[in-house]
mmCIF file of C-alpha atoms in Angstrom:
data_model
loop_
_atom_site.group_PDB
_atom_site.id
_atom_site.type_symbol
_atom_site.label_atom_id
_atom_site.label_comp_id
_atom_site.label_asym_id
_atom_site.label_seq_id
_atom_site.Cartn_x
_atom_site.Cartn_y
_atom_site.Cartn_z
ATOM 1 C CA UNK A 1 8.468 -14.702 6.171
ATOM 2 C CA UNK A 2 9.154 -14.536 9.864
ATOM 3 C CA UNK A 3 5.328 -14.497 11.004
ATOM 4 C CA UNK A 4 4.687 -17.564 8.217
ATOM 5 C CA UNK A 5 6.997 -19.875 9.365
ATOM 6 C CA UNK A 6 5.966 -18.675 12.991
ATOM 7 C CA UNK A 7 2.748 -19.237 12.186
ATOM 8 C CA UNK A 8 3.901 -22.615 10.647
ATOM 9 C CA UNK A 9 5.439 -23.097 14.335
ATOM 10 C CA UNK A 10 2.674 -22.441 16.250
ATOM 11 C CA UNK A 11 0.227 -24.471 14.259
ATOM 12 C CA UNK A 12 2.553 -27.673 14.838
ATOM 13 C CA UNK A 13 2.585 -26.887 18.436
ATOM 14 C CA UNK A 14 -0.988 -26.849 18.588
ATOM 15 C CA UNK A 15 -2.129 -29.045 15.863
ATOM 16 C CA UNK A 16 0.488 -31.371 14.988
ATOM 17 C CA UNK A 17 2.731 -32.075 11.908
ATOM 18 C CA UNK A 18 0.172 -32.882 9.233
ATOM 19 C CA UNK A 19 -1.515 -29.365 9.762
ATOM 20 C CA UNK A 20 1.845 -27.389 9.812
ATOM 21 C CA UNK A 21 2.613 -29.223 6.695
ATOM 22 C CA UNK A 22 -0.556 -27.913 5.423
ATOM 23 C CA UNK A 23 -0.191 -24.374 6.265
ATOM 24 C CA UNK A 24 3.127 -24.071 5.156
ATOM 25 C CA UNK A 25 2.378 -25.639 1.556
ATOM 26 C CA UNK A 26 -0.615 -23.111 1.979
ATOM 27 C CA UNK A 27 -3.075 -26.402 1.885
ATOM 28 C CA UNK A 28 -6.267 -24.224 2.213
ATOM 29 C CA UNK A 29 -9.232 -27.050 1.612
ATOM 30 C CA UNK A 30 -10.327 -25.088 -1.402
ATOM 31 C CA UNK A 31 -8.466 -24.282 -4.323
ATOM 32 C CA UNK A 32 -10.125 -20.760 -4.067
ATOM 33 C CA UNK A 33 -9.390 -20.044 -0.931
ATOM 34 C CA UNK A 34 -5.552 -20.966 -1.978
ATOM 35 C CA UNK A 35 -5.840 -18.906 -4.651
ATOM 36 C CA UNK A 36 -7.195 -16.089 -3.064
ATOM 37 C CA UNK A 37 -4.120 -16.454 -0.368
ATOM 38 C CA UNK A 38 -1.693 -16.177 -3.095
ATOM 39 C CA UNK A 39 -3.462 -13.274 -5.025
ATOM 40 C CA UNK A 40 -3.478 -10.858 -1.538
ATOM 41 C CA UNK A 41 0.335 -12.395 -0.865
ATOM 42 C CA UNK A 42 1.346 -11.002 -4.629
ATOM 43 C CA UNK A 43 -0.569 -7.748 -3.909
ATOM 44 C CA UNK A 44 1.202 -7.441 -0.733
ATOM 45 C CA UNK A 45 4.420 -7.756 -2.251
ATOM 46 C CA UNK A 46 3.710 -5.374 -5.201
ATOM 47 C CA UNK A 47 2.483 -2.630 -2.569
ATOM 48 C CA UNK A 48 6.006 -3.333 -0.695
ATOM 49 C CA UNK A 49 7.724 -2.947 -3.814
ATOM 50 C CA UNK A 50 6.112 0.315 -4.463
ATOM 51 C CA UNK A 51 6.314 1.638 -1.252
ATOM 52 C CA UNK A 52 9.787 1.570 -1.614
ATOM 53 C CA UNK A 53 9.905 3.428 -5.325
ATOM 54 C CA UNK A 54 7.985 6.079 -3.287
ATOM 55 C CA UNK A 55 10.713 6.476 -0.827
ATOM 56 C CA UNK A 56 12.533 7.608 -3.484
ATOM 57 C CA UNK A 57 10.523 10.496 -5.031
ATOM 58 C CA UNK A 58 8.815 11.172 -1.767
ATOM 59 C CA UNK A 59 9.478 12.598 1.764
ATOM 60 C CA UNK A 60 9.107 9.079 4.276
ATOM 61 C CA UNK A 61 5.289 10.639 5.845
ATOM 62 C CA UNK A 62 4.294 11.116 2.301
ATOM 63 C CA UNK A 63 5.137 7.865 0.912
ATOM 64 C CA UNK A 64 3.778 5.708 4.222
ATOM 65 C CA UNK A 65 0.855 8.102 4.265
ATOM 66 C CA UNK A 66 -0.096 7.229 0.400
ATOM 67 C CA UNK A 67 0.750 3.003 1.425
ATOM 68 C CA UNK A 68 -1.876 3.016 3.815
ATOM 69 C CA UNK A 69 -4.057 4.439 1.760
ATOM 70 C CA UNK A 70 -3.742 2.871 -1.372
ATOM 71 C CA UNK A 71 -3.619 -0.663 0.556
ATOM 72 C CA UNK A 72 -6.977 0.144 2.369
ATOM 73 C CA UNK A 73 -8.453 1.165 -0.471
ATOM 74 C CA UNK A 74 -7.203 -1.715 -2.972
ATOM 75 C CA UNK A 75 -8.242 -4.224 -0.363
ATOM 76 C CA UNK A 76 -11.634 -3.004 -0.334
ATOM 77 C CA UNK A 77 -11.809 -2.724 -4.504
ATOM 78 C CA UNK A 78 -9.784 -6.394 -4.573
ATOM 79 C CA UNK A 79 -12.604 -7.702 -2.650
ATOM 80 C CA UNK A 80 -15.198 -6.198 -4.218
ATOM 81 C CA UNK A 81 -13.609 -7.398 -7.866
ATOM 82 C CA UNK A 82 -13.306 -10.924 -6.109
ATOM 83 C CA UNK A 83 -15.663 -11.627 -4.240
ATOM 84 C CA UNK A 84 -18.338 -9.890 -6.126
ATOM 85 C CA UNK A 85 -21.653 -8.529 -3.634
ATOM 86 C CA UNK A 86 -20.855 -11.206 -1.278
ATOM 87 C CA UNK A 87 -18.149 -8.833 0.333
ATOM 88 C CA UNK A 88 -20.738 -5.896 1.040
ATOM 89 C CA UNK A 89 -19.412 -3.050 3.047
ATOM 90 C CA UNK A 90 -20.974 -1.841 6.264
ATOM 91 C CA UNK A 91 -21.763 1.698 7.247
ATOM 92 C CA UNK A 92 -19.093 1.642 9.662
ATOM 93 C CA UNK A 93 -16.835 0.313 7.048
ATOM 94 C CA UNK A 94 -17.387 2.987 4.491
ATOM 95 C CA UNK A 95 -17.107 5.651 7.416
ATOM 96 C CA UNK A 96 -13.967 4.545 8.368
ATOM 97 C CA UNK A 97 -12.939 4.337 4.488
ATOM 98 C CA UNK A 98 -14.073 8.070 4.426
ATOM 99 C CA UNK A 99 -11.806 8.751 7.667
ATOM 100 C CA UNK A 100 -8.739 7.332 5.969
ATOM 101 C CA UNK A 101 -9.761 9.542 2.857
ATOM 102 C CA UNK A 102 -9.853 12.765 4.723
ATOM 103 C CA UNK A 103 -6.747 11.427 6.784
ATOM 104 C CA UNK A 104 -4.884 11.318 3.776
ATOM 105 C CA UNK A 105 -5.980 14.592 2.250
ATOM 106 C CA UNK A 106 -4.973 16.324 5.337
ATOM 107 C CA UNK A 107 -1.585 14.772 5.619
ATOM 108 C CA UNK A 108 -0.623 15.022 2.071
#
């Protein structure tokens, strides 16, 4: 909440009232693009929520090591699911997606 309403902040500095009032009632333009804001804000908040389960049943490198993973990877499948073929990934984006993969492996 601290980088929203910061965010909220900054826009009003820059922009004026009528545009922080839009980004902080998340006033997008497009009801898809609003939609899609909420969606990755719920995800967010899920992965937070299980992060912290995992701190529970796992040593701290463990669980942050399997966060990172699982949110790279469920960005990348979210997308995907989406934003259908429009979201295609580069071949620097799948190497780096096969970097995080080994990363993980190793550390785990």
């Amino acid at each position: 909440p601290i980088v929203y309403f910061a965010n909220v902040a900054l826009v009003a500095l820059q922009d004026g009232r009528q545009a922080a009032a839009d980004v902080l009632l998340l006033r997008t333009g497009s009801a898809t693009a609003t939609r899609l804001a909420i969606t990755r804000s719920l995800l967010n908040t899920l992965k937070q929520i299980m992060l912290s389960v995992a701190f529970v049943f796992l040593t701290y490198a463990d669980a942050f090591t399997v966060f990172k993973g699982v949110g790279t990877l469920s960005t990348v499948l979210v997308a995907r699911r989406l934003l259908g073929s429009g979201e295609a990934l580069s071949r620097r984006e799948l190497a780096c997606g096969l970097l995080i993969l080994a990363g993980i492996t190793l550390v785990a």
